[in-house]
CSV table of C-alpha atoms in Angstrom, one decimal:
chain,number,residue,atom,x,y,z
M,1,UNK,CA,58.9,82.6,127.6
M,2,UNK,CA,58.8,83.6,124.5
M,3,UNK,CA,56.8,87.1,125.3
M,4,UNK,CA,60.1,87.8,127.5
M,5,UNK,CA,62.3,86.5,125.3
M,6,UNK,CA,61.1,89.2,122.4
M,7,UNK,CA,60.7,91.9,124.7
M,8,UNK,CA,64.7,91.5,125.6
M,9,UNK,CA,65.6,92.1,122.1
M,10,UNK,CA,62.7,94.2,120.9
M,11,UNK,CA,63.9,97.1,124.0
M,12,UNK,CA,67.6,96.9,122.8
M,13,UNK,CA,66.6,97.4,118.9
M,14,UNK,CA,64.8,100.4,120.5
M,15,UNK,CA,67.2,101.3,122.5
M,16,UNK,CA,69.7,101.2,119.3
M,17,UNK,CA,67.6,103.8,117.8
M,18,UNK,CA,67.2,106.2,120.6
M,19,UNK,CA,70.3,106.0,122.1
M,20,UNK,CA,72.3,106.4,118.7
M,21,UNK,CA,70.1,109.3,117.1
M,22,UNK,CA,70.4,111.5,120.7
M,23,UNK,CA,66.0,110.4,121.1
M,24,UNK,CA,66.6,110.8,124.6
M,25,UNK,CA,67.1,114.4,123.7
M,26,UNK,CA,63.9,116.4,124.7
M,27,UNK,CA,62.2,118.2,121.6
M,28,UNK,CA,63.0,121.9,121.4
M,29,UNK,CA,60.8,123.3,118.8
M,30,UNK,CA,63.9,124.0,116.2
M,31,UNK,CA,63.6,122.4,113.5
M,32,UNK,CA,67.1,122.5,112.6
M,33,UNK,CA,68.3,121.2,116.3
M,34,UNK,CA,65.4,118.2,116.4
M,35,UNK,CA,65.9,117.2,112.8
M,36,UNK,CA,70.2,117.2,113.1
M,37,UNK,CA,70.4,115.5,116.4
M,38,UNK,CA,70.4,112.1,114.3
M,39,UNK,CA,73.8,113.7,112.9
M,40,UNK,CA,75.3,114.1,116.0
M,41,UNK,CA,77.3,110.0,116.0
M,42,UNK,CA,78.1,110.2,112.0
M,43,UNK,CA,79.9,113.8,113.1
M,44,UNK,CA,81.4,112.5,115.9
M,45,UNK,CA,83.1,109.2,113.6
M,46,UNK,CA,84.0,111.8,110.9
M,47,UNK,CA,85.9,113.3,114.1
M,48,UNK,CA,87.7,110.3,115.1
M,49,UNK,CA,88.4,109.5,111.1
M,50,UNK,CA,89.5,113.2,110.8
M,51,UNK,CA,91.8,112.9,113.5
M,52,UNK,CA,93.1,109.8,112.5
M,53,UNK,CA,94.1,110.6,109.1
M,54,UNK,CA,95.7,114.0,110.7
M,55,UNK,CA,98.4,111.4,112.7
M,56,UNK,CA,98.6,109.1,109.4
M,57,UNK,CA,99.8,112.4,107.2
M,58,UNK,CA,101.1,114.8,109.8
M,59,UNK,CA,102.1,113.8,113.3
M,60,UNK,CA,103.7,110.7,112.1
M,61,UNK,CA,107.2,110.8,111.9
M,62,UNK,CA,108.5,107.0,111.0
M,63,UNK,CA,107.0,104.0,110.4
M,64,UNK,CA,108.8,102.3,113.3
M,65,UNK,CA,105.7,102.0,115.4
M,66,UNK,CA,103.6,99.2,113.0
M,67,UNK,CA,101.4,98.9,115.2
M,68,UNK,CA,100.4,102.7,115.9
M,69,UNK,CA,100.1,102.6,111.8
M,70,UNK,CA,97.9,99.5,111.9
M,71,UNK,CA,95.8,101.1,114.4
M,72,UNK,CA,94.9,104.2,113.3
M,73,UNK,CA,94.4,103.0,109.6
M,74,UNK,CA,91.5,100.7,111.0
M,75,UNK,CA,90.5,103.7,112.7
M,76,UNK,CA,90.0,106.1,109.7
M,77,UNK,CA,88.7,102.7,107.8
M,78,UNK,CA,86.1,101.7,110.8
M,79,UNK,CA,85.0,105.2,110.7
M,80,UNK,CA,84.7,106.3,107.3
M,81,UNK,CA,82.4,102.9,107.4
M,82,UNK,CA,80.4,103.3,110.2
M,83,UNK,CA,79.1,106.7,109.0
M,84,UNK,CA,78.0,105.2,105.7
M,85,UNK,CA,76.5,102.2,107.3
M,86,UNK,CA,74.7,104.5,110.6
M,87,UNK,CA,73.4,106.1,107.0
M,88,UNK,CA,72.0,103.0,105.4
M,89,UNK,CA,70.3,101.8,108.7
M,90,UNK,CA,69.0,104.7,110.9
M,91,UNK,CA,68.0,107.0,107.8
M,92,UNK,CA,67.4,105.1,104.7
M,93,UNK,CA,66.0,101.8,106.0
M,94,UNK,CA,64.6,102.6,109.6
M,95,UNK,CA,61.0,102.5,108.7
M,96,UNK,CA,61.4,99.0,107.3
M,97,UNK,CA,62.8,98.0,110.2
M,98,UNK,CA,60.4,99.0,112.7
M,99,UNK,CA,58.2,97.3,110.3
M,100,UNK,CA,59.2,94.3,110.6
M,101,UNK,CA,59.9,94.6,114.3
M,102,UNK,CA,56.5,95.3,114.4
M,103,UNK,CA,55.8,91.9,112.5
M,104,UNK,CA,58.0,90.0,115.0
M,105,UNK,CA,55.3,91.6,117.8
M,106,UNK,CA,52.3,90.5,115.9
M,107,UNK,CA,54.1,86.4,115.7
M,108,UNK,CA,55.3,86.5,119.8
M,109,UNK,CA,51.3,87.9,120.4
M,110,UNK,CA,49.3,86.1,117.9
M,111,UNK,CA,47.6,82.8,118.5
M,112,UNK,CA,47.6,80.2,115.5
M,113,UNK,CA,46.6,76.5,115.8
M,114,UNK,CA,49.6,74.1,115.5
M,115,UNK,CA,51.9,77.4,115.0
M,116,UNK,CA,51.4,78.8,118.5
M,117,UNK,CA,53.1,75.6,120.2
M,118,UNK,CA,55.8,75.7,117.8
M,119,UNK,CA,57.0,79.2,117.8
M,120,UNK,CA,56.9,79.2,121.8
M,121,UNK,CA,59.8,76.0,121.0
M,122,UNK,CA,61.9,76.5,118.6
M,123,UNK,CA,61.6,81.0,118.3
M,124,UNK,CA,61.8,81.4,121.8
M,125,UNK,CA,65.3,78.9,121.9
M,126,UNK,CA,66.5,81.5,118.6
M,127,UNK,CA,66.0,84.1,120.4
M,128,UNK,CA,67.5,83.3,123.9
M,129,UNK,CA,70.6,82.7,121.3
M,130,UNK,CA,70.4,85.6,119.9
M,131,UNK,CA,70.2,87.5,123.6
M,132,UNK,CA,73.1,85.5,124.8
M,133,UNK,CA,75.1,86.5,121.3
M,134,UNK,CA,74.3,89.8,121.8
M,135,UNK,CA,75.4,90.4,125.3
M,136,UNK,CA,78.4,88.5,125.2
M,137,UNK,CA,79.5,90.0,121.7
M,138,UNK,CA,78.9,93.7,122.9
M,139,UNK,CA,80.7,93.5,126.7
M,140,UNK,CA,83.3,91.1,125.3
M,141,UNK,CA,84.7,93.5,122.4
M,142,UNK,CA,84.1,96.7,124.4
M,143,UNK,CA,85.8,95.9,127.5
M,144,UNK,CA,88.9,93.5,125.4
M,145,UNK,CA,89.2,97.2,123.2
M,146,UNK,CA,90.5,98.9,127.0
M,147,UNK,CA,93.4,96.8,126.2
M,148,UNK,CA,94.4,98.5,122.8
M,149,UNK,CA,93.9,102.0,124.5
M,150,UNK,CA,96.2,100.5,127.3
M,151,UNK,CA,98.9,99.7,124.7
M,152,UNK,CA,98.7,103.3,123.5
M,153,UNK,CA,98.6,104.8,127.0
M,154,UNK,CA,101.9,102.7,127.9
M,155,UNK,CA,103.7,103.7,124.1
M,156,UNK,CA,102.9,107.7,124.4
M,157,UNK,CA,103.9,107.9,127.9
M,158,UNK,CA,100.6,108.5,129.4
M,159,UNK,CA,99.5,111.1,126.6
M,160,UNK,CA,97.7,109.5,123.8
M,161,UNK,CA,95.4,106.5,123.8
M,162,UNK,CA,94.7,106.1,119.8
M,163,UNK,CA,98.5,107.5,119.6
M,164,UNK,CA,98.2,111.1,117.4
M,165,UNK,CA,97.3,114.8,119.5
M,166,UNK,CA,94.4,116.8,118.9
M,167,UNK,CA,95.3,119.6,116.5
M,168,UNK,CA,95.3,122.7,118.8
M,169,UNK,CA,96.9,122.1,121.6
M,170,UNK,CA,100.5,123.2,122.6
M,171,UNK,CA,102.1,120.4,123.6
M,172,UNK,CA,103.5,122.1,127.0
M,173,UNK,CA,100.1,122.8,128.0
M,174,UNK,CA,98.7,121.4,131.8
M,175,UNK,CA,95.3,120.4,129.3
M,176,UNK,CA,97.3,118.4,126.7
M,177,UNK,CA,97.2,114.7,128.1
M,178,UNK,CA,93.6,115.4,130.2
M,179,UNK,CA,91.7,116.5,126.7
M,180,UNK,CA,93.8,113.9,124.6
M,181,UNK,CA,92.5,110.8,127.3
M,182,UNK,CA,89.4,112.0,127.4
M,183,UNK,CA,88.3,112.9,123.9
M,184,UNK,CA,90.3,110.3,122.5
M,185,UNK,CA,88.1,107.4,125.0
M,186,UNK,CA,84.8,108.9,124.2
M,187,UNK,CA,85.7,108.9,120.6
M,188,UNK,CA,87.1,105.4,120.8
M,189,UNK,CA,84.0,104.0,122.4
M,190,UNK,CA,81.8,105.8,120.2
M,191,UNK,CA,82.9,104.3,117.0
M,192,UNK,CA,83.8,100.8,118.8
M,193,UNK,CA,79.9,100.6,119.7
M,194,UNK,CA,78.1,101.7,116.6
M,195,UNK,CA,80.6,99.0,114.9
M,196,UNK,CA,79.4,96.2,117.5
M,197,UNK,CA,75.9,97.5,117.8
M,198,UNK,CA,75.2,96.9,114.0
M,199,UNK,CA,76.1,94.2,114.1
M,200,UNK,CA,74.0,92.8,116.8
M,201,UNK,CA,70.9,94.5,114.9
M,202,UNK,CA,71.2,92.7,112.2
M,203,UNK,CA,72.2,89.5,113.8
M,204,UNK,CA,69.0,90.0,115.6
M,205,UNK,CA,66.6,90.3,113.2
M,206,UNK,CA,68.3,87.4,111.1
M,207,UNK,CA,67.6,84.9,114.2
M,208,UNK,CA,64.0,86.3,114.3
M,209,UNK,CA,63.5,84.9,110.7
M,210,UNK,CA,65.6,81.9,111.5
M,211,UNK,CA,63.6,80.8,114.5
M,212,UNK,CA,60.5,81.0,113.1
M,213,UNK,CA,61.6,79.2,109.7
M,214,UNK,CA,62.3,76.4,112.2
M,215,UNK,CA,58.5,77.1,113.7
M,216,UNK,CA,57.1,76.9,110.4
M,217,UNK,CA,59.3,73.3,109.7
M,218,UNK,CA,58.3,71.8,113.0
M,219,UNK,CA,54.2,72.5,111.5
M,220,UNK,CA,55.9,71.1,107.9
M,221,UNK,CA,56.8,67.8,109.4
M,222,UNK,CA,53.5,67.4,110.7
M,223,UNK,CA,52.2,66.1,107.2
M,224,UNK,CA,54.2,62.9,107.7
M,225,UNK,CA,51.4,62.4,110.8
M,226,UNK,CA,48.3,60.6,108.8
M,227,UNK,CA,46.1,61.4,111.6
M,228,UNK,CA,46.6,65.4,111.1
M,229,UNK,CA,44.8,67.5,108.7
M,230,UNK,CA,47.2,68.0,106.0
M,231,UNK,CA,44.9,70.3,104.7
M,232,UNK,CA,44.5,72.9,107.6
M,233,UNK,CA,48.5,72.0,108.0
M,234,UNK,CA,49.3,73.1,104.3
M,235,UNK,CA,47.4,76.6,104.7
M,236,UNK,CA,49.4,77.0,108.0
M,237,UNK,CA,52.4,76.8,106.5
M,238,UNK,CA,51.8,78.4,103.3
M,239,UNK,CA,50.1,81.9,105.1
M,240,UNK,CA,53.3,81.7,107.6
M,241,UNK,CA,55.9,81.0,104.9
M,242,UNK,CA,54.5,83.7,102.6
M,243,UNK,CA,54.6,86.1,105.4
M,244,UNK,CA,58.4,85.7,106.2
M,245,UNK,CA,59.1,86.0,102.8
M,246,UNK,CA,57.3,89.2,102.2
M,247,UNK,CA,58.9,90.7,105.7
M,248,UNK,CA,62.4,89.8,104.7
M,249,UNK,CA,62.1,90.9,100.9
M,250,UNK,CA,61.8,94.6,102.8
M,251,UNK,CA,64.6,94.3,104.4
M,252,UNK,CA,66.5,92.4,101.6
M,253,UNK,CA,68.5,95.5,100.2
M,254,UNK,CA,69.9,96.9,103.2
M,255,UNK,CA,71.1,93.5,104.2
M,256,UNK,CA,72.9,93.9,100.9
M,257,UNK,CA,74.2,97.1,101.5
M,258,UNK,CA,74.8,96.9,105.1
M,259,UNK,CA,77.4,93.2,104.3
M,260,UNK,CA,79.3,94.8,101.5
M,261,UNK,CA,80.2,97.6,103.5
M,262,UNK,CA,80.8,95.6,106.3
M,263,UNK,CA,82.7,92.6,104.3
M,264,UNK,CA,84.6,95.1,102.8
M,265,UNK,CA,85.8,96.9,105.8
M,266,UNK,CA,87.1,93.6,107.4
M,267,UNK,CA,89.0,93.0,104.8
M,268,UNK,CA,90.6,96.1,104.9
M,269,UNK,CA,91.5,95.7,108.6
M,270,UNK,CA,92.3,91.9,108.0
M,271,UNK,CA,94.7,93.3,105.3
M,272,UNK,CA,96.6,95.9,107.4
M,273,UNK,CA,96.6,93.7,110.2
M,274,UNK,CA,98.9,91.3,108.4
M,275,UNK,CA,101.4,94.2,108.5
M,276,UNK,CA,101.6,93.8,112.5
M,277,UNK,CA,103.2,90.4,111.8
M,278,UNK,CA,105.4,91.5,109.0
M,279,UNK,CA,107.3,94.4,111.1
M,280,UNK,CA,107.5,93.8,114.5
M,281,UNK,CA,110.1,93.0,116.3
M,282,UNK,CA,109.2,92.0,119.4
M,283,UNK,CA,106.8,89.8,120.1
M,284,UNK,CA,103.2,89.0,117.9
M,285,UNK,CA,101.4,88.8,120.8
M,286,UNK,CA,99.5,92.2,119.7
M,287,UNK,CA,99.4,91.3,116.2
M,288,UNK,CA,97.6,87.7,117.3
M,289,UNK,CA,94.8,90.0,119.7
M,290,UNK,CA,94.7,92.4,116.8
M,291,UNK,CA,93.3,90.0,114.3
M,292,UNK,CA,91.7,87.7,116.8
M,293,UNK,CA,89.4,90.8,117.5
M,294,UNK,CA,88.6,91.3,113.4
M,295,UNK,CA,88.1,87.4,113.0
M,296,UNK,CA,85.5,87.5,115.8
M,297,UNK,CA,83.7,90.2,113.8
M,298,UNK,CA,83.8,88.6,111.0
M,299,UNK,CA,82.4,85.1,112.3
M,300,UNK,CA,79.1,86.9,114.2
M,301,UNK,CA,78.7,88.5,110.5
M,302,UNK,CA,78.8,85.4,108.6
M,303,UNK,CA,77.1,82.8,111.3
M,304,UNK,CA,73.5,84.4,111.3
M,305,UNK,CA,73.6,83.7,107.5
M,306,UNK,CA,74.6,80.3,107.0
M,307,UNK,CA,72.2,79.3,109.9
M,308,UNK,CA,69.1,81.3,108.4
M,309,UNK,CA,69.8,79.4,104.8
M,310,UNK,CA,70.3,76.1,107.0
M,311,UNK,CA,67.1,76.7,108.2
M,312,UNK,CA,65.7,77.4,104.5
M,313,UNK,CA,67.3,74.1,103.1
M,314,UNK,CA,65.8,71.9,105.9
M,315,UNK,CA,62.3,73.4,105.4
M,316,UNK,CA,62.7,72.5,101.5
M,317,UNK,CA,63.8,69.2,102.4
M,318,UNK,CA,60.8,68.2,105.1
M,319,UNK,CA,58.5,69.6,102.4
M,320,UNK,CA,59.9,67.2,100.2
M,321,UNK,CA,60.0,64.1,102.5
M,322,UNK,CA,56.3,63.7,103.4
M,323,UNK,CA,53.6,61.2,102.7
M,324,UNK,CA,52.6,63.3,99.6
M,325,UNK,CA,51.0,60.1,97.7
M,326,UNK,CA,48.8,59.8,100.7
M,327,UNK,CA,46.7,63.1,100.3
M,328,UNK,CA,43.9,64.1,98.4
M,329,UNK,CA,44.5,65.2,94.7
M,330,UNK,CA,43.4,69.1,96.0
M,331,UNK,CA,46.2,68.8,98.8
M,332,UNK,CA,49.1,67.7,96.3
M,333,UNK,CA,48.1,70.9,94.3
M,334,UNK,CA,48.5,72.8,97.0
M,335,UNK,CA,52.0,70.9,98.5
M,336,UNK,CA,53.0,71.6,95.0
M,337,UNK,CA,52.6,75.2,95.2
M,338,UNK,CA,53.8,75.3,98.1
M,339,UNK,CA,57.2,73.4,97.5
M,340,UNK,CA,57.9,76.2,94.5
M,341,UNK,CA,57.3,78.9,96.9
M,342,UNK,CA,59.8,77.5,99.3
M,343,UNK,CA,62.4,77.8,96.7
M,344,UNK,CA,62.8,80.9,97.7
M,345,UNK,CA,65.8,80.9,100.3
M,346,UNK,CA,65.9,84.0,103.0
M,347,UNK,CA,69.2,84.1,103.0
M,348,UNK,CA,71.9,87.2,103.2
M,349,UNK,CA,73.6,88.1,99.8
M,350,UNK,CA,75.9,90.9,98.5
M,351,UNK,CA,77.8,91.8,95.5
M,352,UNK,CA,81.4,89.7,95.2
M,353,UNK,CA,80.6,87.2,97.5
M,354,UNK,CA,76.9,86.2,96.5
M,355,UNK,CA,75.3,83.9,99.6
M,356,UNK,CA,77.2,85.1,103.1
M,357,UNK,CA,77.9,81.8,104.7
M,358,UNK,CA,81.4,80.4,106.8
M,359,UNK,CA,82.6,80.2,103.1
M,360,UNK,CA,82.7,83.7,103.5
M,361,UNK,CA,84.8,83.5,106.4
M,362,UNK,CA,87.4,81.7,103.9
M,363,UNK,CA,86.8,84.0,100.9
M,364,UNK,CA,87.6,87.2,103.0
M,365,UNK,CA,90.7,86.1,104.5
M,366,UNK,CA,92.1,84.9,101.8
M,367,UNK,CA,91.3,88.2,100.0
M,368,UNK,CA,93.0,90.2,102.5
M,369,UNK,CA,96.1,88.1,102.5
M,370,UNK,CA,95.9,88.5,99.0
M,371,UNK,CA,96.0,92.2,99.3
M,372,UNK,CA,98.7,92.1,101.9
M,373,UNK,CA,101.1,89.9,100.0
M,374,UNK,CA,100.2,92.2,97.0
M,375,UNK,CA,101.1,95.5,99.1
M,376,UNK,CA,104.1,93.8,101.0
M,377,UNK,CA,105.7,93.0,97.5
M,378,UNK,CA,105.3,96.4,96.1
M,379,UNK,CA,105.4,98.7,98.4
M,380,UNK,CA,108.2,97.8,101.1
């Protein structure tokens, strides 16, 4: 169970990797072709943010259309984001991913006493989560997005999806609506994926670390058995504890990075999003789907971390509730040590809002509506 269970999520981070820097591509023997082919997605969201910004200054006429506005500023925002986040990931912090991926291989493979028992409970139930989260996150927001391109479709007569016109193309011509449903969908989907598909990489790994803090707690509450060998226990769980630690140290900074471009970005969208609600005039039906769509984001980013430093606290805490007075004077040396190791939370932080957690749910909404009532005031 929990072989299959790894190999479900171990395929799609691979499959993240190949399908979003164009693997699949055969080598040609240019350089220049081989090595830019990772380029090709952060060219295409400079595209959509180009084009985009083009309606915002440009091909905008009024401001009568909220909504329209709304939109295609979380475009150029979502964009301008994904690019510097595709960066962070797929060029600067790869290797150290596929590190630890390969560390995740070596605890589904490896056979420890006492450990092996555990991690088939509690990592393989972590993972089928994390599967389930993934899956449901990716086809839910992909196919619920068909209905924004709908509204466009219906506002724009049939012409424009994300609302503005390529540059370049007469307006009378037979090819304007074709290229502008077309290119406009692809776009659309490209940008919508790499924005849902980072996030379930990261939510991913996070659940790998949490389901095997809850291995190493199920061995940790093993020392309150006096028939168990606290000694052979304590090595187990300090060899497995340091391990995790190491593996999510490596990653630590682009977990940083990767939430303050992504906590920032929702709080941009949250922000104009508030604007739906302000102007319209006819119903807030799209405002409400609007923001129910950025909120749902925002929960899968914060959940993974407050259940990975849940996980953290209860392993402190079963380290502390055990029959400590009961071992041998070597053995509470070693608890000891053990116990200040565990201090040591692996938990998700970044700069302005510290541990991510549901508090950081809270603290970004209330930023944004911060920024909104701020705006509002001044500006119209």
């Amino acid at each position: 169970m929990l072989k299959n269970s790894h190999e479900k999520l171990k395929n799609y981070i691979n499959l993240y990797f190949s399908l979003y820097e164009m693997q699949f591509i055969p080598t040609l023997g240019c350089a220049l072709i081989d090595r830019g082919k990772i380029l090709v997605v952060p060219l295409m969201l400079g595209l959509a943010a180009f084009f985009s910004i083009w309606y915002l200054l440009v091909q905008m006429e009024t401001l009568e259309n909220i909504f329209a506005l709304t939109f295609n500023v979380n475009i150029t925002i979502s964009s301008v984001q994904s690019i510097v986040t595709f960066l962070t990931i797929n060029v600067m912090s790869k290797e150290k991913l596929l590190k630890a991926l390969v560390f995740f291989d070596d605890i589904a493979d490896t056979k420890v006493e006492h450990l092996t028992k555990s991690r088939e409970k509690y990592l393989t139930k972590n993972l089928k989560i994390a599967w389930k989260i993934v899956r449901l996150y990716i086809i839910g927001i992909l196919s619920g997005s068909l209905i924004f391109m709908v509204i466009g479709i219906l506002q724009t007569n049939y012409t424009s999806p994300l609302y503005y016109r390529i540059p370049g193309i007469p307006s009378n011509s037979i090819w304007m609506r074709p290229l502008n449903i077309i290119v406009q969908t692809v776009l659309f989907y490209i940008y919508s994926g790499c924005i849902v598909n980072m996030d379930c990489l990261i939510l991913s790994y996070l659940f790998y670390f949490r389901g095997e803090l809850y291995a190493i707690n199920a061995i940790a509450e093993m020392l309150c058995n006096k028939e168990e060998n606290s000694k052979e226990i304590l090595v187990t769980i300090y060899t497995a504890h340091r391990r995790i630690l190491h593996e999510f140290s490596e990653i630590y900074n682009l977990l940083w990075h990767f939430y303050c471009q992504k906590l920032f970005a929702v709080s941009l969208y949250l922000c104009s999003g508030f604007f739906v609600f302000a102007r319209i005039n006819q119903s807030i039906s799209i405002g409400v789907l609007l923001q129910s769509f950025i909120v749902c984001q925002l929960i899968i980013l914060c959940m993974p971390g407050q259940l990975t430093d849940n996980c953290s606290e209860k392993l402190r805490g079963t380290l502390y509730m055990n029959f400590w007075y009961e071992m041998k004077l070597e053995d509470q040396k070693n608890l000891l040590m053990l116990m200040i190791g565990a201090q040591r939370n692996i938990q998700a932080k970044t700069i302005g809002i510290g541990r991510v957690s549901v508090y950081t749910l809270v603290q970004v909404i209330k930023t944004a509506i911060s920024y909104a009532l701020f705006i509002y005031a001044v500006l119209l």
